[in-house]
mmCIF file with all atom_site columns, C-alpha atoms in Angstrom:
data_model
loop_
_atom_site.group_PDB
_atom_site.id
_atom_site.type_symbol
_atom_site.label_atom_id
_atom_site.label_alt_id
_atom_site.label_comp_id
_atom_site.label_asym_id
_atom_site.label_entity_id
_atom_site.label_seq_id
_atom_site.pdbx_PDB_ins_code
_atom_site.Cartn_x
_atom_site.Cartn_y
_atom_site.Cartn_z
_atom_site.occupancy
_atom_site.B_iso_or_equiv
_atom_site.pdbx_formal_charge
_atom_site.auth_seq_id
_atom_site.auth_comp_id
_atom_site.auth_asym_id
_atom_site.auth_atom_id
_atom_site.pdbx_PDB_model_num
ATOM 1   C CA . MET A 1 1   ? -33.388 -47.827 -95.934  1.00 91.00 ? 1338 MET A CA 1
ATOM 2   C CA . VAL A 1 2   ? -30.408 -46.215 -94.204  1.00 94.00 ? 1339 VAL A CA 1
ATOM 3   C CA . THR A 1 3   ? -28.490 -46.213 -97.492  1.00 95.00 ? 1340 THR A CA 1
ATOM 4   C CA . ILE A 1 4   ? -31.272 -44.305 -99.238  1.00 96.00 ? 1341 ILE A CA 1
ATOM 5   C CA . PHE A 1 5   ? -31.397 -41.671 -96.496  1.00 97.00 ? 1342 PHE A CA 1
ATOM 6   C CA . CYS A 1 6   ? -27.613 -41.388 -96.411  1.00 96.00 ? 1343 CYS A CA 1
ATOM 7   C CA . TYR A 1 7   ? -27.333 -40.775 -100.143 1.00 97.00 ? 1344 TYR A CA 1
ATOM 8   C CA . LEU A 1 8   ? -30.336 -38.437 -100.132 1.00 98.00 ? 1345 LEU A CA 1
ATOM 9   C CA . GLY A 1 9   ? -28.620 -36.352 -97.445  1.00 98.00 ? 1346 GLY A CA 1
ATOM 10  C CA . LEU A 1 10  ? -25.280 -36.547 -99.249  1.00 98.00 ? 1347 LEU A CA 1
ATOM 11  C CA . ALA A 1 11  ? -26.825 -35.397 -102.531 1.00 98.00 ? 1348 ALA A CA 1
ATOM 12  C CA . GLY A 1 12  ? -28.619 -32.482 -100.857 1.00 98.00 ? 1349 GLY A CA 1
ATOM 13  C CA . THR A 1 13  ? -25.488 -31.470 -98.975  1.00 99.00 ? 1350 THR A CA 1
ATOM 14  C CA . LEU A 1 14  ? -23.196 -31.559 -102.013 1.00 99.00 ? 1351 LEU A CA 1
ATOM 15  C CA . TYR A 1 15  ? -25.774 -29.606 -104.011 1.00 99.00 ? 1352 TYR A CA 1
ATOM 16  C CA . MET A 1 16  ? -26.147 -26.942 -101.292 1.00 98.00 ? 1353 MET A CA 1
ATOM 17  C CA . THR A 1 17  ? -22.368 -26.711 -100.865 1.00 99.00 ? 1354 THR A CA 1
ATOM 18  C CA . GLY A 1 18  ? -22.100 -25.824 -104.550 1.00 98.00 ? 1355 GLY A CA 1
ATOM 19  C CA . VAL A 1 19  ? -24.932 -23.299 -104.293 1.00 98.00 ? 1356 VAL A CA 1
ATOM 20  C CA . VAL A 1 20  ? -23.487 -21.562 -101.231 1.00 97.00 ? 1357 VAL A CA 1
ATOM 21  C CA . TRP A 1 21  ? -19.981 -21.312 -102.742 1.00 98.00 ? 1358 TRP A CA 1
ATOM 22  C CA . PHE A 1 22  ? -21.460 -19.883 -105.961 1.00 96.00 ? 1359 PHE A CA 1
ATOM 23  C CA . ALA A 1 23  ? -23.261 -17.297 -103.831 1.00 93.00 ? 1360 ALA A CA 1
ATOM 24  C CA . GLN A 1 24  ? -20.071 -16.515 -101.884 1.00 95.00 ? 1361 GLN A CA 1
ATOM 25  C CA . LEU A 1 25  ? -17.707 -16.205 -104.838 1.00 95.00 ? 1362 LEU A CA 1
ATOM 26  C CA . VAL A 1 26  ? -19.962 -14.835 -107.573 1.00 93.00 ? 1363 VAL A CA 1
ATOM 27  C CA . HIS A 1 27  ? -23.438 -13.760 -106.605 1.00 88.00 ? 1364 HIS A CA 1
ATOM 28  C CA . TYR A 1 28  ? -23.130 -11.934 -103.270 1.00 87.00 ? 1365 TYR A CA 1
ATOM 29  C CA . PRO A 1 29  ? -20.092 -9.867  -104.323 1.00 88.00 ? 1366 PRO A CA 1
ATOM 30  C CA . LEU A 1 30  ? -22.022 -8.658  -107.390 1.00 85.00 ? 1367 LEU A CA 1
ATOM 31  C CA . LEU A 1 31  ? -25.159 -7.633  -105.468 1.00 80.00 ? 1368 LEU A CA 1
ATOM 32  C CA . ASP A 1 32  ? -23.897 -4.095  -104.978 1.00 77.00 ? 1369 ASP A CA 1
ATOM 33  C CA . ARG A 1 33  ? -23.138 -3.491  -108.673 1.00 77.00 ? 1370 ARG A CA 1
ATOM 34  C CA . GLY A 1 34  ? -26.636 -2.366  -109.707 1.00 69.00 ? 1371 GLY A CA 1
ATOM 35  C CA . ASN A 1 35  ? -28.214 1.037   -109.270 1.00 71.00 ? 1372 ASN A CA 1
ATOM 36  C CA . ALA A 1 36  ? -30.217 1.928   -106.177 1.00 69.00 ? 1373 ALA A CA 1
ATOM 37  C CA . GLU A 1 37  ? -33.464 2.570   -108.090 1.00 73.00 ? 1374 GLU A CA 1
ATOM 38  C CA . ASP A 1 38  ? -33.620 -0.980  -109.441 1.00 78.00 ? 1375 ASP A CA 1
ATOM 39  C CA . TYR A 1 39  ? -32.241 -2.696  -106.363 1.00 79.00 ? 1376 TYR A CA 1
ATOM 40  C CA . LEU A 1 40  ? -35.473 -3.204  -104.416 1.00 80.00 ? 1377 LEU A CA 1
ATOM 41  C CA . ALA A 1 41  ? -37.259 -4.881  -107.327 1.00 82.00 ? 1378 ALA A CA 1
ATOM 42  C CA . PHE A 1 42  ? -34.164 -6.995  -107.891 1.00 81.00 ? 1379 PHE A CA 1
ATOM 43  C CA . ALA A 1 43  ? -33.993 -8.029  -104.207 1.00 80.00 ? 1380 ALA A CA 1
ATOM 44  C CA . VAL A 1 44  ? -37.627 -9.163  -104.167 1.00 82.00 ? 1381 VAL A CA 1
ATOM 45  C CA . ALA A 1 45  ? -37.214 -11.172 -107.383 1.00 85.00 ? 1382 ALA A CA 1
ATOM 46  C CA . TYR A 1 46  ? -33.881 -12.584 -106.210 1.00 83.00 ? 1383 TYR A CA 1
ATOM 47  C CA . GLN A 1 47  ? -35.323 -13.908 -102.958 1.00 83.00 ? 1384 GLN A CA 1
ATOM 48  C CA . ARG A 1 48  ? -38.370 -15.420 -104.652 1.00 88.00 ? 1385 ARG A CA 1
ATOM 49  C CA . ARG A 1 49  ? -36.280 -17.188 -107.304 1.00 93.00 ? 1386 ARG A CA 1
ATOM 50  C CA . THR A 1 50  ? -33.663 -18.328 -104.808 1.00 91.00 ? 1387 THR A CA 1
ATOM 51  C CA . LEU A 1 51  ? -36.287 -20.421 -103.031 1.00 92.00 ? 1388 LEU A CA 1
ATOM 52  C CA . TRP A 1 52  ? -36.724 -22.487 -106.205 1.00 95.00 ? 1389 TRP A CA 1
ATOM 53  C CA . VAL A 1 53  ? -33.005 -23.274 -106.124 1.00 96.00 ? 1390 VAL A CA 1
ATOM 54  C CA . VAL A 1 54  ? -32.474 -23.987 -102.425 1.00 96.00 ? 1391 VAL A CA 1
ATOM 55  C CA . VAL A 1 55  ? -35.686 -25.723 -101.310 1.00 97.00 ? 1392 VAL A CA 1
ATOM 56  C CA . PRO A 1 56  ? -34.975 -29.016 -103.161 1.00 97.00 ? 1393 PRO A CA 1
ATOM 57  C CA . GLY A 1 57  ? -31.445 -29.271 -101.739 1.00 98.00 ? 1394 GLY A CA 1
ATOM 58  C CA . LEU A 1 58  ? -32.505 -28.290 -98.230  1.00 97.00 ? 1395 LEU A CA 1
ATOM 59  C CA . SER A 1 59  ? -35.396 -30.771 -98.355  1.00 98.00 ? 1396 SER A CA 1
ATOM 60  C CA . CYS A 1 60  ? -33.044 -33.599 -99.325  1.00 98.00 ? 1397 CYS A CA 1
ATOM 61  C CA . GLU A 1 61  ? -30.688 -32.621 -96.508  1.00 97.00 ? 1398 GLU A CA 1
ATOM 62  C CA . ILE A 1 62  ? -33.442 -32.537 -93.896  1.00 97.00 ? 1399 ILE A CA 1
ATOM 63  C CA . LEU A 1 63  ? -35.096 -35.786 -94.966  1.00 98.00 ? 1400 LEU A CA 1
ATOM 64  C CA . GLY A 1 64  ? -31.752 -37.535 -95.335  1.00 98.00 ? 1401 GLY A CA 1
ATOM 65  C CA . THR A 1 65  ? -30.554 -36.362 -91.928  1.00 97.00 ? 1402 THR A CA 1
ATOM 66  C CA . LEU A 1 66  ? -33.754 -37.312 -90.100  1.00 97.00 ? 1403 LEU A CA 1
ATOM 67  C CA . GLY A 1 67  ? -33.909 -40.705 -91.806  1.00 97.00 ? 1404 GLY A CA 1
ATOM 68  C CA . LEU A 1 68  ? -30.258 -41.363 -91.078  1.00 96.00 ? 1405 LEU A CA 1
ATOM 69  C CA . LEU A 1 69  ? -30.744 -40.495 -87.405  1.00 97.00 ? 1406 LEU A CA 1
ATOM 70  C CA . TRP A 1 70  ? -33.810 -42.738 -87.231  1.00 97.00 ? 1407 TRP A CA 1
ATOM 71  C CA . TYR A 1 71  ? -32.227 -45.791 -88.860  1.00 95.00 ? 1408 TYR A CA 1
ATOM 72  C CA . TRP A 1 72  ? -28.577 -45.324 -87.847  1.00 95.00 ? 1409 TRP A CA 1
ATOM 73  C CA . PRO A 1 73  ? -28.116 -42.906 -84.903  1.00 96.00 ? 1410 PRO A CA 1
ATOM 74  C CA . SER A 1 74  ? -24.340 -42.976 -85.225  1.00 96.00 ? 1411 SER A CA 1
ATOM 75  C CA . LEU A 1 75  ? -21.591 -40.507 -84.428  1.00 97.00 ? 1412 LEU A CA 1
ATOM 76  C CA . GLN A 1 76  ? -21.562 -39.596 -88.119  1.00 96.00 ? 1413 GLN A CA 1
ATOM 77  C CA . ALA A 1 77  ? -25.299 -38.875 -88.206  1.00 97.00 ? 1414 ALA A CA 1
ATOM 78  C CA . TRP A 1 78  ? -25.198 -36.768 -85.028  1.00 98.00 ? 1415 TRP A CA 1
ATOM 79  C CA . THR A 1 79  ? -22.125 -34.877 -86.254  1.00 98.00 ? 1416 THR A CA 1
ATOM 80  C CA . GLY A 1 80  ? -23.914 -34.131 -89.523  1.00 97.00 ? 1417 GLY A CA 1
ATOM 81  C CA . LEU A 1 81  ? -26.925 -32.835 -87.616  1.00 98.00 ? 1418 LEU A CA 1
ATOM 82  C CA . GLY A 1 82  ? -24.691 -30.643 -85.445  1.00 98.00 ? 1419 GLY A CA 1
ATOM 83  C CA . VAL A 1 83  ? -23.045 -29.036 -88.469  1.00 98.00 ? 1420 VAL A CA 1
ATOM 84  C CA . LEU A 1 84  ? -26.440 -28.563 -90.124  1.00 98.00 ? 1421 LEU A CA 1
ATOM 85  C CA . LEU A 1 85  ? -27.754 -26.813 -86.996  1.00 98.00 ? 1422 LEU A CA 1
ATOM 86  C CA . ALA A 1 86  ? -24.710 -24.507 -87.034  1.00 98.00 ? 1423 ALA A CA 1
ATOM 87  C CA . ILE A 1 87  ? -25.455 -23.674 -90.687  1.00 98.00 ? 1424 ILE A CA 1
ATOM 88  C CA . TRP A 1 88  ? -29.084 -22.900 -89.882  1.00 97.00 ? 1425 TRP A CA 1
ATOM 89  C CA . THR A 1 89  ? -28.063 -20.784 -86.895  1.00 97.00 ? 1426 THR A CA 1
ATOM 90  C CA . VAL A 1 90  ? -25.900 -18.528 -89.085  1.00 96.00 ? 1427 VAL A CA 1
ATOM 91  C CA . THR A 1 91  ? -28.606 -18.479 -91.754  1.00 95.00 ? 1428 THR A CA 1
ATOM 92  C CA . CYS A 1 92  ? -31.499 -17.635 -89.426  1.00 96.00 ? 1429 CYS A CA 1
ATOM 93  C CA . ALA A 1 93  ? -29.659 -15.333 -87.023  1.00 96.00 ? 1430 ALA A CA 1
ATOM 94  C CA . VAL A 1 94  ? -27.727 -13.239 -89.548  1.00 93.00 ? 1431 VAL A CA 1
ATOM 95  C CA . LEU A 1 95  ? -28.338 -13.900 -93.224  1.00 92.00 ? 1432 LEU A CA 1
ATOM 96  C CA . ILE A 1 96  ? -32.141 -14.039 -93.413  1.00 92.00 ? 1433 ILE A CA 1
ATOM 97  C CA . PRO A 1 97  ? -32.541 -10.813 -91.377  1.00 93.00 ? 1434 PRO A CA 1
ATOM 98  C CA . LYS A 1 98  ? -29.999 -9.059  -93.651  1.00 90.00 ? 1435 LYS A CA 1
ATOM 99  C CA . HIS A 1 99  ? -31.816 -10.287 -96.757  1.00 87.00 ? 1436 HIS A CA 1
ATOM 100 C CA . LEU A 1 100 ? -35.094 -8.979  -95.341  1.00 89.00 ? 1437 LEU A CA 1
ATOM 101 C CA . LEU A 1 101 ? -33.526 -5.579  -94.644  1.00 90.00 ? 1438 LEU A CA 1
ATOM 102 C CA . LEU A 1 102 ? -31.996 -5.465  -98.118  1.00 84.00 ? 1439 LEU A CA 1
ATOM 103 C CA . LYS A 1 103 ? -35.410 -6.242  -99.602  1.00 83.00 ? 1440 LYS A CA 1
ATOM 104 C CA . GLN A 1 104 ? -36.708 -3.022  -97.999  1.00 86.00 ? 1441 GLN A CA 1
ATOM 105 C CA . ARG A 1 105 ? -33.736 -0.738  -98.681  1.00 85.00 ? 1442 ARG A CA 1
ATOM 106 C CA . TYR A 1 106 ? -30.198 -1.098  -99.928  1.00 83.00 ? 1443 TYR A CA 1
ATOM 107 C CA . SER A 1 107 ? -27.386 -0.641  -97.421  1.00 83.00 ? 1444 SER A CA 1
ATOM 108 C CA . SER A 1 108 ? -23.745 -1.223  -98.272  1.00 85.00 ? 1445 SER A CA 1
ATOM 109 C CA . GLU A 1 109 ? -23.119 -2.181  -94.624  1.00 89.00 ? 1446 GLU A CA 1
ATOM 110 C CA . ASP A 1 110 ? -25.874 -4.827  -94.697  1.00 86.00 ? 1447 ASP A CA 1
ATOM 111 C CA . HIS A 1 111 ? -24.417 -6.103  -97.955  1.00 86.00 ? 1448 HIS A CA 1
ATOM 112 C CA . ARG A 1 112 ? -20.929 -6.384  -96.412  1.00 88.00 ? 1449 ARG A CA 1
ATOM 113 C CA . VAL A 1 113 ? -22.349 -8.298  -93.434  1.00 90.00 ? 1450 VAL A CA 1
ATOM 114 C CA . LEU A 1 114 ? -24.136 -10.646 -95.836  1.00 89.00 ? 1451 LEU A CA 1
ATOM 115 C CA . VAL A 1 115 ? -20.913 -11.439 -97.694  1.00 90.00 ? 1452 VAL A CA 1
ATOM 116 C CA . ARG A 1 116 ? -18.857 -11.662 -94.486  1.00 92.00 ? 1453 ARG A CA 1
ATOM 117 C CA . TYR A 1 117 ? -21.205 -14.082 -92.684  1.00 93.00 ? 1454 TYR A CA 1
ATOM 118 C CA . ASN A 1 118 ? -21.819 -16.224 -95.741  1.00 95.00 ? 1455 ASN A CA 1
ATOM 119 C CA . LEU A 1 119 ? -18.144 -17.275 -95.666  1.00 96.00 ? 1456 LEU A CA 1
ATOM 120 C CA . PRO A 1 120 ? -18.425 -19.196 -92.358  1.00 97.00 ? 1457 PRO A CA 1
ATOM 121 C CA . ARG A 1 121 ? -21.641 -20.746 -93.670  1.00 97.00 ? 1458 ARG A CA 1
ATOM 122 C CA . SER A 1 122 ? -19.838 -21.799 -96.855  1.00 98.00 ? 1459 SER A CA 1
ATOM 123 C CA . LEU A 1 123 ? -17.063 -23.352 -94.774  1.00 98.00 ? 1460 LEU A CA 1
ATOM 124 C CA . LEU A 1 124 ? -19.613 -25.125 -92.573  1.00 98.00 ? 1461 LEU A CA 1
ATOM 125 C CA . TRP A 1 125 ? -21.353 -26.561 -95.633  1.00 99.00 ? 1462 TRP A CA 1
ATOM 126 C CA . THR A 1 126 ? -17.983 -27.760 -96.907  1.00 99.00 ? 1463 THR A CA 1
ATOM 127 C CA . LEU A 1 127 ? -17.420 -29.439 -93.532  1.00 99.00 ? 1464 LEU A CA 1
ATOM 128 C CA . ARG A 1 128 ? -20.877 -30.998 -93.748  1.00 99.00 ? 1465 ARG A CA 1
ATOM 129 C CA . SER A 1 129 ? -19.996 -32.375 -97.189  1.00 99.00 ? 1466 SER A CA 1
ATOM 130 C CA . ALA A 1 130 ? -16.940 -34.039 -95.658  1.00 99.00 ? 1467 ALA A CA 1
ATOM 131 C CA . VAL A 1 131 ? -19.054 -35.444 -92.805  1.00 98.00 ? 1468 VAL A CA 1
ATOM 132 C CA . MET A 1 132 ? -21.625 -36.813 -95.247  1.00 98.00 ? 1469 MET A CA 1
ATOM 133 C CA . ILE A 1 133 ? -18.908 -38.436 -97.360  1.00 98.00 ? 1470 ILE A CA 1
ATOM 134 C CA . TRP A 1 134 ? -17.471 -39.950 -94.154  1.00 97.00 ? 1471 TRP A CA 1
ATOM 135 C CA . THR A 1 135 ? -20.978 -41.177 -93.312  1.00 97.00 ? 1472 THR A CA 1
ATOM 136 C CA . ALA A 1 136 ? -21.455 -42.779 -96.730  1.00 96.00 ? 1473 ALA A CA 1
ATOM 137 C CA . VAL A 1 137 ? -18.052 -44.475 -96.583  1.00 96.00 ? 1474 VAL A CA 1
ATOM 138 C CA . THR A 1 138 ? -18.639 -45.899 -93.097  1.00 95.00 ? 1475 THR A CA 1
ATOM 139 C CA . LEU A 1 139 ? -22.220 -47.116 -93.537  1.00 93.00 ? 1476 LEU A CA 1
ATOM 140 C CA . PRO A 1 140 ? -22.643 -50.682 -92.326  1.00 86.00 ? 1477 PRO A CA 1
ATOM 141 C CA . VAL A 1 141 ? -22.601 -53.185 -95.191  1.00 76.00 ? 1478 VAL A CA 1
ATOM 142 C CA . GLY A 1 142 ? -26.208 -53.821 -96.169  1.00 68.00 ? 1479 GLY A CA 1
ATOM 143 C CA . GLY A 1 143 ? -27.407 -50.838 -94.127  1.00 58.00 ? 1480 GLY A CA 1
ATOM 144 C CA . ALA A 1 144 ? -28.070 -50.676 -90.407  1.00 59.00 ? 1481 ALA A CA 1
#
């Protein structure tokens, strides 16, 4: 069972790492290229559609992490949880509030904050990918 949870978490983490780097390098920098009249409709549609992309990856990460902690409460599993909590802290404390503000009105300052704070989140997700690979490589033979 531990192997299933480990690889579920690894798959979700690698997927989300790709998504967050795409957002950092391509999507977020282009958010300020449209005109102000169309921006609000765009922001609402963007946030609604983004959920369809991120919910599967986040769900795999959460289920994989909880299962891994349940079946193999190792240093690797706890480290992975710690990095995931750091990611969620940045997301909930900074990025979600900025997205909500941008959905109501465009602000170049809010946009800059969004891009600036997504970089640490991207780096944290990259670190989490490394932790999950470390976890997969060090799983006990035959599971825990």
